[in-house]
Tab-separated table of C-alpha atoms in Angstrom:
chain	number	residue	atom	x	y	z
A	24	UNK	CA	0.000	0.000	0.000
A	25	UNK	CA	1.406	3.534	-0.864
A	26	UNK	CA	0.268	6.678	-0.231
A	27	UNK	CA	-0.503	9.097	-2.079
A	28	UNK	CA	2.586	11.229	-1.668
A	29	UNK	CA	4.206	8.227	-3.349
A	30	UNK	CA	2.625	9.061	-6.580
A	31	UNK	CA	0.367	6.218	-6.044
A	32	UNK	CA	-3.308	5.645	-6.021
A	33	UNK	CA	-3.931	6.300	-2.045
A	34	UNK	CA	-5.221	2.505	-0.277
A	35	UNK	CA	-7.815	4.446	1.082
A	36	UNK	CA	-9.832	4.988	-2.327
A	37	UNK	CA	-9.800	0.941	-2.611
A	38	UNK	CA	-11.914	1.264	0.859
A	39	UNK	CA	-13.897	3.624	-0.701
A	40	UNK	CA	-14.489	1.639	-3.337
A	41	UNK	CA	-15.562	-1.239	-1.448
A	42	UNK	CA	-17.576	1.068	0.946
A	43	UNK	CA	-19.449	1.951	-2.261
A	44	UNK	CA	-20.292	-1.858	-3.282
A	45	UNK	CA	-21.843	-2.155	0.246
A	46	UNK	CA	-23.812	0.918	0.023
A	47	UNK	CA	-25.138	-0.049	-3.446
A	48	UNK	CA	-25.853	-3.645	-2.457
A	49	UNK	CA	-27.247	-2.907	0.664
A	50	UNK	CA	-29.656	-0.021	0.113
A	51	UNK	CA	-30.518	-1.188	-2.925
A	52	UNK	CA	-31.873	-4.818	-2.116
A	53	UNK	CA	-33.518	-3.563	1.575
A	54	UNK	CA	-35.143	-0.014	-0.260
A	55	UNK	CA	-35.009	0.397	-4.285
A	56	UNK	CA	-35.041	-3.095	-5.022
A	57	UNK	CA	-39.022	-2.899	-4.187
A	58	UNK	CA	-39.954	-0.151	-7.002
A	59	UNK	CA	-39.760	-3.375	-9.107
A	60	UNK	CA	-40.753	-5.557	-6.115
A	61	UNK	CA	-44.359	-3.754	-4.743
A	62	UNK	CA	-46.973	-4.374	-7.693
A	63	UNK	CA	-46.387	-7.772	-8.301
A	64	UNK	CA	-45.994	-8.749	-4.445
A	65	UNK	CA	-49.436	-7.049	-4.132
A	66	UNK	CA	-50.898	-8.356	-6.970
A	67	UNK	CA	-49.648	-11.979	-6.421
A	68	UNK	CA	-49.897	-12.231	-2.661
A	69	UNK	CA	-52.873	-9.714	-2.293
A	70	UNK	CA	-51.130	-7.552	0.207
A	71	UNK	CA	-51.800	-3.758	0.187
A	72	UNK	CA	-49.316	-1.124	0.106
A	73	UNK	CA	-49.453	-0.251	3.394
A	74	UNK	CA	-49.105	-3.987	4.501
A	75	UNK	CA	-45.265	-4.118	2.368
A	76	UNK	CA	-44.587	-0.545	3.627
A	77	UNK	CA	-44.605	-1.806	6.724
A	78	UNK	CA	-41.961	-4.746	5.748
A	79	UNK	CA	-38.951	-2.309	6.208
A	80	UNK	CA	-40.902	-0.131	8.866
A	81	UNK	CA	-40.624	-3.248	11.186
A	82	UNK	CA	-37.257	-4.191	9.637
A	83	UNK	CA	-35.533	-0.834	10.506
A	84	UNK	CA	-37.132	-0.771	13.892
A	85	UNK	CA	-36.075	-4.240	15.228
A	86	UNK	CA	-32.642	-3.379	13.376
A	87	UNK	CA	-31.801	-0.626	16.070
A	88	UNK	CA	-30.657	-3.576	18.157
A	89	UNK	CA	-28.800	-4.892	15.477
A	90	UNK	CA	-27.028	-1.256	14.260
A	91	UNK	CA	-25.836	-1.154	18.642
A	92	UNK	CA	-24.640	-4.416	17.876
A	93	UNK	CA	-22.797	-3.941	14.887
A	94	UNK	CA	-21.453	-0.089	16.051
A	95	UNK	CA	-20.094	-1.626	19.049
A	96	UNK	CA	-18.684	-4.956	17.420
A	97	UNK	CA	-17.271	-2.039	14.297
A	98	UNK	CA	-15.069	-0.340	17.555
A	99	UNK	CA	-13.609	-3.906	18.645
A	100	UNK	CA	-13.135	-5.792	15.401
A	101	UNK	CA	-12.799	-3.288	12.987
A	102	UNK	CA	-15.096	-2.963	9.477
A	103	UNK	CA	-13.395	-5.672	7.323
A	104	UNK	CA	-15.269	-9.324	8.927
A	105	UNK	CA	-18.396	-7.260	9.667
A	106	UNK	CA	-18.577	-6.361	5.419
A	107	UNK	CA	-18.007	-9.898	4.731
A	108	UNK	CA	-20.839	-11.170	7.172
A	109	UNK	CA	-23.319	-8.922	6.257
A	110	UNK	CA	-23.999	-9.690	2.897
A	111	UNK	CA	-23.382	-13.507	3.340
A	112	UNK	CA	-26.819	-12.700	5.608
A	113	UNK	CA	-28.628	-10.662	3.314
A	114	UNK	CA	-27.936	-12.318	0.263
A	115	UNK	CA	-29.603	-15.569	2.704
A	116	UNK	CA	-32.656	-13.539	3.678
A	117	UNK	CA	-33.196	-11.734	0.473
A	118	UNK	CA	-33.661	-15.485	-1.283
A	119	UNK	CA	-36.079	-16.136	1.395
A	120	UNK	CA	-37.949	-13.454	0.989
A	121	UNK	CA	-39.708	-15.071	-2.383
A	122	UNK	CA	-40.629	-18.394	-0.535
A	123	UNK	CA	-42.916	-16.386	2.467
A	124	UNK	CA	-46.648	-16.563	1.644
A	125	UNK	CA	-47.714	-15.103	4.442
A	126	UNK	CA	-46.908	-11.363	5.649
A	127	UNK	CA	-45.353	-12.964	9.351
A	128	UNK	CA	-42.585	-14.704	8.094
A	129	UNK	CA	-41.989	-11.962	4.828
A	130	UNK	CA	-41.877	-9.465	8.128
A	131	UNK	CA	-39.742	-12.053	9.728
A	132	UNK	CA	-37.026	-12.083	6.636
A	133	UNK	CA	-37.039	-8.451	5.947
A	134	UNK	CA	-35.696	-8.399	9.122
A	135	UNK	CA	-33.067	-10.886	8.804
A	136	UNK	CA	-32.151	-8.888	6.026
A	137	UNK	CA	-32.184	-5.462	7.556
A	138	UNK	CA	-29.824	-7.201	9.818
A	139	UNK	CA	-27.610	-8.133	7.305
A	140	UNK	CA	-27.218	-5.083	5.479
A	141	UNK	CA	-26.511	-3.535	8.942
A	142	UNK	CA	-23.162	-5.309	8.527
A	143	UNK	CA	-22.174	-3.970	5.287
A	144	UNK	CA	-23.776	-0.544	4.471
A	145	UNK	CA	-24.208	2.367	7.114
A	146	UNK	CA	-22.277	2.790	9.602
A	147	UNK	CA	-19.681	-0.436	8.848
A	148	UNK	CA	-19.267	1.038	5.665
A	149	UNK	CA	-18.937	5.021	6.956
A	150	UNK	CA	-16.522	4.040	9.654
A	151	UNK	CA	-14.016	1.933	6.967
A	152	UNK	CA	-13.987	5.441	4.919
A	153	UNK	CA	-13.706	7.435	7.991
A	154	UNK	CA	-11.242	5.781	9.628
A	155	UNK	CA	-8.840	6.243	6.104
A	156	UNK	CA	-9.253	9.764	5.929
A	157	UNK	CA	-9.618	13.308	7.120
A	158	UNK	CA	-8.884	16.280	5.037
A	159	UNK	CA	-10.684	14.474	2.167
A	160	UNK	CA	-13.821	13.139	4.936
A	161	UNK	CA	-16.516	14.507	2.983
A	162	UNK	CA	-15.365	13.531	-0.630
A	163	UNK	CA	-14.815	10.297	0.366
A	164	UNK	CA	-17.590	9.636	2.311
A	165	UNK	CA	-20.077	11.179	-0.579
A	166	UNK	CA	-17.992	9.017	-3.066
A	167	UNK	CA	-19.108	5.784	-1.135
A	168	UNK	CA	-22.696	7.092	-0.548
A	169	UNK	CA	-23.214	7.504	-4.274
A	170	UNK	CA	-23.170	3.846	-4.257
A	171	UNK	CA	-26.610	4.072	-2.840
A	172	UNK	CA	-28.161	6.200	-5.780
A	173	UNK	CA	-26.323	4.399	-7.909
A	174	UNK	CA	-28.494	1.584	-6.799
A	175	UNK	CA	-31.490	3.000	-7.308
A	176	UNK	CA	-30.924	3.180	-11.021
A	177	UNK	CA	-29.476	-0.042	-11.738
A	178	UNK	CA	-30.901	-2.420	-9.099
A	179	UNK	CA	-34.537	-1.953	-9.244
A	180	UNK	CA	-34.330	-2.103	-13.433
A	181	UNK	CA	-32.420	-5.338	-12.921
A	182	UNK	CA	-34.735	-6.803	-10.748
A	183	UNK	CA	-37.483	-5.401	-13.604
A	184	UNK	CA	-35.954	-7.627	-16.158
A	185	UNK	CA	-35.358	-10.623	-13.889
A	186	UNK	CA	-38.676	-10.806	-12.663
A	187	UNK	CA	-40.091	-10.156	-16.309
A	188	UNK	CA	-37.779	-13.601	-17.279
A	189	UNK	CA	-38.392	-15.560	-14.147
A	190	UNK	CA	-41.389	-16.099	-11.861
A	191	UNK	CA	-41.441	-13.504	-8.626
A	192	UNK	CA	-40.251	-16.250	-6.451
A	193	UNK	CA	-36.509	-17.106	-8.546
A	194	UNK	CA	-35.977	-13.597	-8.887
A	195	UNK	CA	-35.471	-13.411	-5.261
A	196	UNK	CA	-33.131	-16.184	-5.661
A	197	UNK	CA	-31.052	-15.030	-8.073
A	198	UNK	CA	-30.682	-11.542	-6.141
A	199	UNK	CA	-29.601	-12.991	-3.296
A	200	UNK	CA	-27.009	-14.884	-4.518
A	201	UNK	CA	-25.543	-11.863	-5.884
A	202	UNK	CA	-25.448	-9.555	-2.833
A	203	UNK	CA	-23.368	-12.494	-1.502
A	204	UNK	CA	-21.112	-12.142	-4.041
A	205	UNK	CA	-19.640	-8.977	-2.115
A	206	UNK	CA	-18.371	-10.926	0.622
A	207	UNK	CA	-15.322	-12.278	-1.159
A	208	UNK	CA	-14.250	-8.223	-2.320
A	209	UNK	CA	-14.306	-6.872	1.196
A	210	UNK	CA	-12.157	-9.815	2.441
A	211	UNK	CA	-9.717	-9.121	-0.135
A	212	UNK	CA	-9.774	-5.322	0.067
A	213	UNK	CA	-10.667	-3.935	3.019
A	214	UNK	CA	-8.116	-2.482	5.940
A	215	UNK	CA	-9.364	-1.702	8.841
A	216	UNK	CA	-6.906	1.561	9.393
A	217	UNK	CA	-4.279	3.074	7.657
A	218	UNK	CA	-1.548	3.137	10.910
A	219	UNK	CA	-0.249	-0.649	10.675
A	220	UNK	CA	0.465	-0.636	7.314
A	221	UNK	CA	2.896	2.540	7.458
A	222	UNK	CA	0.140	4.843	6.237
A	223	UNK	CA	-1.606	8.260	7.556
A	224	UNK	CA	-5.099	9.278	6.577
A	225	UNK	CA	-5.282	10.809	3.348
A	226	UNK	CA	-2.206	9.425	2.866
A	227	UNK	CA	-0.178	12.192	4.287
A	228	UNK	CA	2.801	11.384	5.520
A	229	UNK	CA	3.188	11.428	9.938
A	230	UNK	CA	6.253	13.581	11.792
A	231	UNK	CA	8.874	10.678	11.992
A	232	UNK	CA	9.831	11.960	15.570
A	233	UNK	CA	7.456	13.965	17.994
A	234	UNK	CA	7.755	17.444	18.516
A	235	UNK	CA	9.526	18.575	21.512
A	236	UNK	CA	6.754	18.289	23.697
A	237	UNK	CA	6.639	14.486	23.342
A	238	UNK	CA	3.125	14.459	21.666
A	239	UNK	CA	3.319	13.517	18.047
A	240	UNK	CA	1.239	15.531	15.850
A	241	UNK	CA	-1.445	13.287	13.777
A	242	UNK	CA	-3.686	14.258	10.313
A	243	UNK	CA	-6.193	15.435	12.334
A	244	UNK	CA	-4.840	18.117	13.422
A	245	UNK	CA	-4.926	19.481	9.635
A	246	UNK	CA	-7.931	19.538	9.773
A	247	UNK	CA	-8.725	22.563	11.765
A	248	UNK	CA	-6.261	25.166	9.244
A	249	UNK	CA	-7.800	24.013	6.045
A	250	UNK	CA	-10.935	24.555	7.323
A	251	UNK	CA	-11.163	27.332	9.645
A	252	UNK	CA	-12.631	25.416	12.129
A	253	UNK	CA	-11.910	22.582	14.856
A	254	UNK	CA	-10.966	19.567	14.079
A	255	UNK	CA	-12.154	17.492	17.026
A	256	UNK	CA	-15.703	19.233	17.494
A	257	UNK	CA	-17.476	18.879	20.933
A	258	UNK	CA	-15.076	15.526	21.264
A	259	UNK	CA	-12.236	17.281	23.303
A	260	UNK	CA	-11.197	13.516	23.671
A	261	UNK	CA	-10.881	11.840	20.397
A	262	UNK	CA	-9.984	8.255	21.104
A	263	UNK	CA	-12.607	8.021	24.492
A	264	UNK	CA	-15.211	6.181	22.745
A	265	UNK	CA	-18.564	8.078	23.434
A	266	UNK	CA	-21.201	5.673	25.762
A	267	UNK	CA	-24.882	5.729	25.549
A	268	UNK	CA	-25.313	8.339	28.772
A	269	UNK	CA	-23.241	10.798	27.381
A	270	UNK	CA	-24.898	10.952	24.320
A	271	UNK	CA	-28.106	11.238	25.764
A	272	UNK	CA	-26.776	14.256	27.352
A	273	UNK	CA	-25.165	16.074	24.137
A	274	UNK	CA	-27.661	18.264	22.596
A	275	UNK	CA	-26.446	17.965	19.089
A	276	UNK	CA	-26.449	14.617	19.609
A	277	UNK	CA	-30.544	14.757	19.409
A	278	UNK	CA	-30.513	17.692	17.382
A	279	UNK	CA	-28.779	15.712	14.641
A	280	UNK	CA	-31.014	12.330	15.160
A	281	UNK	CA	-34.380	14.751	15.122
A	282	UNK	CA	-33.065	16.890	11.899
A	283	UNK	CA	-31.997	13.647	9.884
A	284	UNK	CA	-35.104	11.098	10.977
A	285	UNK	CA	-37.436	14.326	9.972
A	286	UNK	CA	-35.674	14.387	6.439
A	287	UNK	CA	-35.018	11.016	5.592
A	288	UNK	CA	-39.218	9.907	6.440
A	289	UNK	CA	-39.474	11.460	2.889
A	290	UNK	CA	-36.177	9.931	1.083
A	291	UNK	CA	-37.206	6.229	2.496
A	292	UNK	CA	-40.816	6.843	2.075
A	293	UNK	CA	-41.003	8.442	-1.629
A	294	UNK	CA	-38.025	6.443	-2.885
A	295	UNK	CA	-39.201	3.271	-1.669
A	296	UNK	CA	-41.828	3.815	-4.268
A	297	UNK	CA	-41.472	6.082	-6.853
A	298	UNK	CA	-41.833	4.024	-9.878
A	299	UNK	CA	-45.573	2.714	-8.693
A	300	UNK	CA	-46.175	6.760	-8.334
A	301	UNK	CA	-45.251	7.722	-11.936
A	302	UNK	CA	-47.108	4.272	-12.977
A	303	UNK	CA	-50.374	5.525	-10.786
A	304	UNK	CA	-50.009	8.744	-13.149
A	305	UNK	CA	-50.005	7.451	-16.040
A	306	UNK	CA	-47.045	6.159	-17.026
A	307	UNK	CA	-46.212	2.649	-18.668
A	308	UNK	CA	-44.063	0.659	-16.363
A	309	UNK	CA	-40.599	0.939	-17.654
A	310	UNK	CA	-41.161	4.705	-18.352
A	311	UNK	CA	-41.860	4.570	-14.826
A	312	UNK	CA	-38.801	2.796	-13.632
A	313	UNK	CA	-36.613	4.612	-16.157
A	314	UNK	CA	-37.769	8.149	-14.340
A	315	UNK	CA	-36.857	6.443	-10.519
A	316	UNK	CA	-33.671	5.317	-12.104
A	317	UNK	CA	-32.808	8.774	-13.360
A	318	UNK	CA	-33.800	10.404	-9.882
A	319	UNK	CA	-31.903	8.083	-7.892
A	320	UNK	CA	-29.178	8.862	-10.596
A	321	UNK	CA	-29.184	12.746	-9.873
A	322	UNK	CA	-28.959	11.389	-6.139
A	323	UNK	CA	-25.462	9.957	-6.412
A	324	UNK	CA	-24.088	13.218	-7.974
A	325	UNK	CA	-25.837	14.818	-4.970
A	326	UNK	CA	-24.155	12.874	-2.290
A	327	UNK	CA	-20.699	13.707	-3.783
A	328	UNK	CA	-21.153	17.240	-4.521
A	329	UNK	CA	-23.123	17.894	-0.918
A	330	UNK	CA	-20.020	16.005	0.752
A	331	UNK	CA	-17.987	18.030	-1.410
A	332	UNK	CA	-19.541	21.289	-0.454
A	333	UNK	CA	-19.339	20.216	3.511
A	334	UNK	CA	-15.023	20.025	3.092
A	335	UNK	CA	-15.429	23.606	1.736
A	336	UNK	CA	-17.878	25.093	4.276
A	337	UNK	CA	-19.666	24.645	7.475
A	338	UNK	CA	-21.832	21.310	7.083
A	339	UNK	CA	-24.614	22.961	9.278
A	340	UNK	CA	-25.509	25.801	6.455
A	341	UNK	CA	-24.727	23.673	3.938
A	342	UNK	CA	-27.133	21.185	5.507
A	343	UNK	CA	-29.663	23.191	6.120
A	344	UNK	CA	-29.654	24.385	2.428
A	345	UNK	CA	-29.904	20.844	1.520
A	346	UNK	CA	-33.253	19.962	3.207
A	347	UNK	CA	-34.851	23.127	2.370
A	348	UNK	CA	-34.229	21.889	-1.463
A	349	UNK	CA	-35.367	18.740	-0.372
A	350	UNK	CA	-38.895	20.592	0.465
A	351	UNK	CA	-38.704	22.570	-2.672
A	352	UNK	CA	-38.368	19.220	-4.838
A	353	UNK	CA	-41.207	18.073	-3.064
A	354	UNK	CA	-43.301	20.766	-3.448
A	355	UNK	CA	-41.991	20.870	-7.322
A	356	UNK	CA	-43.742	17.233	-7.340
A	357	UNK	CA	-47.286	18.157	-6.354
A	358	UNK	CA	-47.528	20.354	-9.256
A	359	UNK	CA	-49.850	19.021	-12.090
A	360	UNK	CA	-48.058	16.442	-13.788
A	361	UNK	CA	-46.859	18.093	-17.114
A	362	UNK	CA	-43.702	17.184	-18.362
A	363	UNK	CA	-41.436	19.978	-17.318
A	364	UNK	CA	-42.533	20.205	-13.865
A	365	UNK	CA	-41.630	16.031	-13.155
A	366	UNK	CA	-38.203	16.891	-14.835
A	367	UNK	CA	-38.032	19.628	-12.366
A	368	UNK	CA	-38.803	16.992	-9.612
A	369	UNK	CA	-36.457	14.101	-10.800
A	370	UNK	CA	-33.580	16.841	-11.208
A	371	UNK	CA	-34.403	19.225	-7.525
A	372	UNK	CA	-35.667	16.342	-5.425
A	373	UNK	CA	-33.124	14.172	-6.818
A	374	UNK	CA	-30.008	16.030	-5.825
A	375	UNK	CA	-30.842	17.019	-2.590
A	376	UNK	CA	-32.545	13.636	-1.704
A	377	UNK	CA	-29.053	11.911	-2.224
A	378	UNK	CA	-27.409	14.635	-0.150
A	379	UNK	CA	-29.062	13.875	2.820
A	380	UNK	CA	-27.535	10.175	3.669
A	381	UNK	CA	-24.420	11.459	2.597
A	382	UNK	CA	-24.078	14.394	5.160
A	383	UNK	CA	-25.218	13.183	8.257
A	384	UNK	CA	-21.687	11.444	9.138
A	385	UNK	CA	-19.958	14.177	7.978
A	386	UNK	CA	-21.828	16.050	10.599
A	387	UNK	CA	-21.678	13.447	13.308
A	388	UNK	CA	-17.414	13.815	12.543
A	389	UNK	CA	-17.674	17.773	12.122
A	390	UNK	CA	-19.288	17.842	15.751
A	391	UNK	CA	-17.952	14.851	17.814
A	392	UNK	CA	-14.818	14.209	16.145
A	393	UNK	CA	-13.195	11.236	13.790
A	394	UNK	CA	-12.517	8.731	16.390
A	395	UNK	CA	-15.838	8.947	17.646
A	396	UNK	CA	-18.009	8.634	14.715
A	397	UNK	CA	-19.173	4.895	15.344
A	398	UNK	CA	-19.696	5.656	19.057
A	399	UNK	CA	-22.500	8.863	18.108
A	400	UNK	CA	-23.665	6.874	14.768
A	401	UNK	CA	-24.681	3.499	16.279
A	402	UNK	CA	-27.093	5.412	19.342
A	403	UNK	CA	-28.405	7.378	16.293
A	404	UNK	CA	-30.439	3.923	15.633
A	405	UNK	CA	-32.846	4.789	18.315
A	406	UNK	CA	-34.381	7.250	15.956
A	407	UNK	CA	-34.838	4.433	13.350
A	408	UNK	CA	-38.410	3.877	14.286
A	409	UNK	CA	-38.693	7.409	13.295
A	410	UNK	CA	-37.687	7.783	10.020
A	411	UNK	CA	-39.331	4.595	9.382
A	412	UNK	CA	-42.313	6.287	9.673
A	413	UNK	CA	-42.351	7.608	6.152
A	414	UNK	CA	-42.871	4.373	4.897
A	415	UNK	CA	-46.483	4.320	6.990
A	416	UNK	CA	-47.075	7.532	5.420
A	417	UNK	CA	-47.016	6.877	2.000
A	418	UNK	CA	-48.734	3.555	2.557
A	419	UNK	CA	-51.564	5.401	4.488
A	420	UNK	CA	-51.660	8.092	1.766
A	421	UNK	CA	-52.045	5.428	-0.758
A	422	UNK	CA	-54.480	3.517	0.744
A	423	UNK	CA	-56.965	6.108	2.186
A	424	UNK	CA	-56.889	8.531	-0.794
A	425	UNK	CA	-55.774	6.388	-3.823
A	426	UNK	CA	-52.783	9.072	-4.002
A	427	UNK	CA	-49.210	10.046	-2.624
A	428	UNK	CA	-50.363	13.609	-2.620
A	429	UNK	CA	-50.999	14.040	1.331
A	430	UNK	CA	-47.657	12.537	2.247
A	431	UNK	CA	-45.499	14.560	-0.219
A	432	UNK	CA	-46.764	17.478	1.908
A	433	UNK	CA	-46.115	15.880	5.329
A	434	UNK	CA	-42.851	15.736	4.115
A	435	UNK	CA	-42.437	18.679	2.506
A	436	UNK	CA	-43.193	20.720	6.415
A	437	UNK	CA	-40.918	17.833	8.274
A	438	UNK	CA	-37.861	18.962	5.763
A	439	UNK	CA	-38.526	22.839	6.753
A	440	UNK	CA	-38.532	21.576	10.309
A	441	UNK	CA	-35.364	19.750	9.986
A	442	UNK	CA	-33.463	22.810	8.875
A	443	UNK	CA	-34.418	24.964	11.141
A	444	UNK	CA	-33.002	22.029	13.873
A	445	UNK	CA	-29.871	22.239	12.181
A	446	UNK	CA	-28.726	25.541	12.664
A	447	UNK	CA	-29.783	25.855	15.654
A	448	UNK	CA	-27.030	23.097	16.412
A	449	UNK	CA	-24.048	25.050	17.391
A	450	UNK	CA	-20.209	25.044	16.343
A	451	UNK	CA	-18.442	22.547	17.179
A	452	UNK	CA	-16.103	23.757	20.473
A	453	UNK	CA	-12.971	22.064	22.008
């Protein structure tokens, strides 16, 4: 492994490589996979909408245990056997999905599977990137979260075309075979840090001696100057992992799980079923799926470019500005359905949808510091149940008025809420 300095590709952009298989795989079997998935599983089974919307609602609430879990195993163990597990798991649970018949035991797998892409995307895969760099945090982390819009076009299209070939049931098969396909990469890839194998983050060299005062100085203290601000945020202790009590006690710790559960009940819950939206308007299905596929695709350019911004100003305005264009794309999408207002949508909604998993670790880092990222992130699971509400939402919307309408502009007030939470979150302070 050489760094960068070397003239050399930097290790650290293999992790984020990998990182961005996991994200892909991961968010796109457990969330966009079902744009192809929620027609035919309610036309075949008989289940309504709000009956499979409530598949990942239960998943993502009994997965809280699981995210503790896998944050606090992340701290001992390190990333790399946690992002070969995982999708070993949820390729398993994924190919049971098509054998349940009966909404208990498809509850019952969802689960197993939100457990399995615990191991691989989220926080696993945040804390492999963020333990490889610093300077570069938000590029990196918003190149690995593209995987996860990047999903959303090709996974749900692929599933299209499977199903369309195979009966419901083998396409579940076949998909889970290939999430466990990542399992091999991350063994062969992934690192859990950068320090044993002679390497820095960002692949800047370290001080071969300490200064005088017998503390040597480490990358994150470059932080700070190319910034204008501190490095280490409210964490005047990086390395003392964070425990549940004194989270509980950090403001910004709840001011950052309110802000990004308010925001992300509209990503999960509009995403989750976007292509059945632009079918209920009209639209033949793979128009439909091609328009989700090109929203999700504005998403990944909006993760980078939203990461991106955060390395070149404070991630709270920046943040802010995101989910107040994530109301405006909303609000762009109750407007009669005419052709250049859904291109408005797909292009508004789309970029600042992706920008809003991207961002909230850079936060979490910007506030609490690098070395304890996984300690914040994993109690951030308690406001899973949440942000899983949006999926209710939509279903209920759906179901009691034959339209999405109603919960486009529930979500559309939560975003404007969730701004205004994040700037009233202060600077970060050592």
């Amino acid at each position: 492994m050489k760094s960068s300095s070397g003239g050399r590709i930097f290790y650290g952009w293999y992790i984020v490589a990998i990182a961005f298989l996991c994200q892909f795989m991961a968010t796109g079997v457990g969330f966009y996979i079902f744009n192809a998935f929620l027609k035919p599983l309610s036309e075949q089974r008989g289940w309504t909408r709000t009956e499979i919307n409530a598949a990942p609602l239960i998943g993502q609430v009994v997965g809280i245990a699981s995210t503790l879990m896998w944050g606090t195993l992340v701290m001992r163990v390190g990333p790399r056997i946690l992002m070969v597990i995982g999708p070993i798991l949820s390729g398993i649970a994924f190919a049971c999905l098509g054998q349940a018949q009966h909404l208990w035991n498809f509850y019952l797998f969802f689960v197993l599977l939100f457990f399995g892409n615990g191991a691989m995307g989220g926080i696993i895969a945040n804390t492999a990137v963020n333990n490889w760099f610093i300077r570069k945090r938000g590029q990196a982390l918003g190149l690995a979260a593209t995987g996860v819009s990047i999903s959303g076009a090709v996974i749900p299209y692929l599933a299209m075309v499977i199903i369309e070939r195979v009966d419901l049931n083998y396409a579940f098969i076949w998909i889970g075979a290939m999430i466990m396909m990542v399992a091999p990469a991350a063994w062969f890839v992934v690192r859990n840090r950068p320090e044993p194998y002679g390497l820095s983050p960002d692949g800047i060299p370290a001080p071969a001696d300490p200064p005088a005062g017998g503390v040597a100085l480490n990358a994150t203290s470059l932080l700070g100057p190319s910034l204008g601000y501190p490095a280490a945020g409210v964490a005047a202790k990086e390395g003392v992992p964070w425990t549940l009590s004194m989270a509980v006690r950090n403001p910004d710790f709840w001011k950052i799980g309110l802000a990004y559960a308010l925001s992300m009940m509209g990503v999960l819950g509009v995403m989750f079923q976007l292509a059945p939206r632009f079918e209920d308007i009209g639209f033949d299905k793979r128009l439909a799926m091609a328009m989700m596929s090109a929203t999700a695709l504005i998403g990944a350019l909006g993760k980078y470019m939203w990461g991106a911004l955060c390395d070149r100003f404070e991630p709270r305005r920046v943040i802010a500005v995101l989910m107040a264009a994530n109301a405006a794309g909303l609000g762009i999408g109750l407007i009669p359905h005419s052709p250049p207002a859904l291109v408005l949508f797909i292009l508004i909604f789309g970029f600042a949808m992706g920008g809003v998993v991207s961002t909230r670790p850079i936060l979490i880092a910007f506030l609490f510091g690098r070395e304890a990222y996984a300690s914040v992130a994993r109690f951030l699971a308690v406001m899973a149940p949440l942000q899983a509400g949006g999926y209710l939402i939509m279903g209920q919307s759906f179901d009691r008025t034959g339209s999405y309408d109603t919960g486009f502009g529930v979500f559309i007030a939560l975003n404007l809420v969730a701004a205004a939470v994040i700037l009233s979150t202060p600077k970060p302070r050592i």
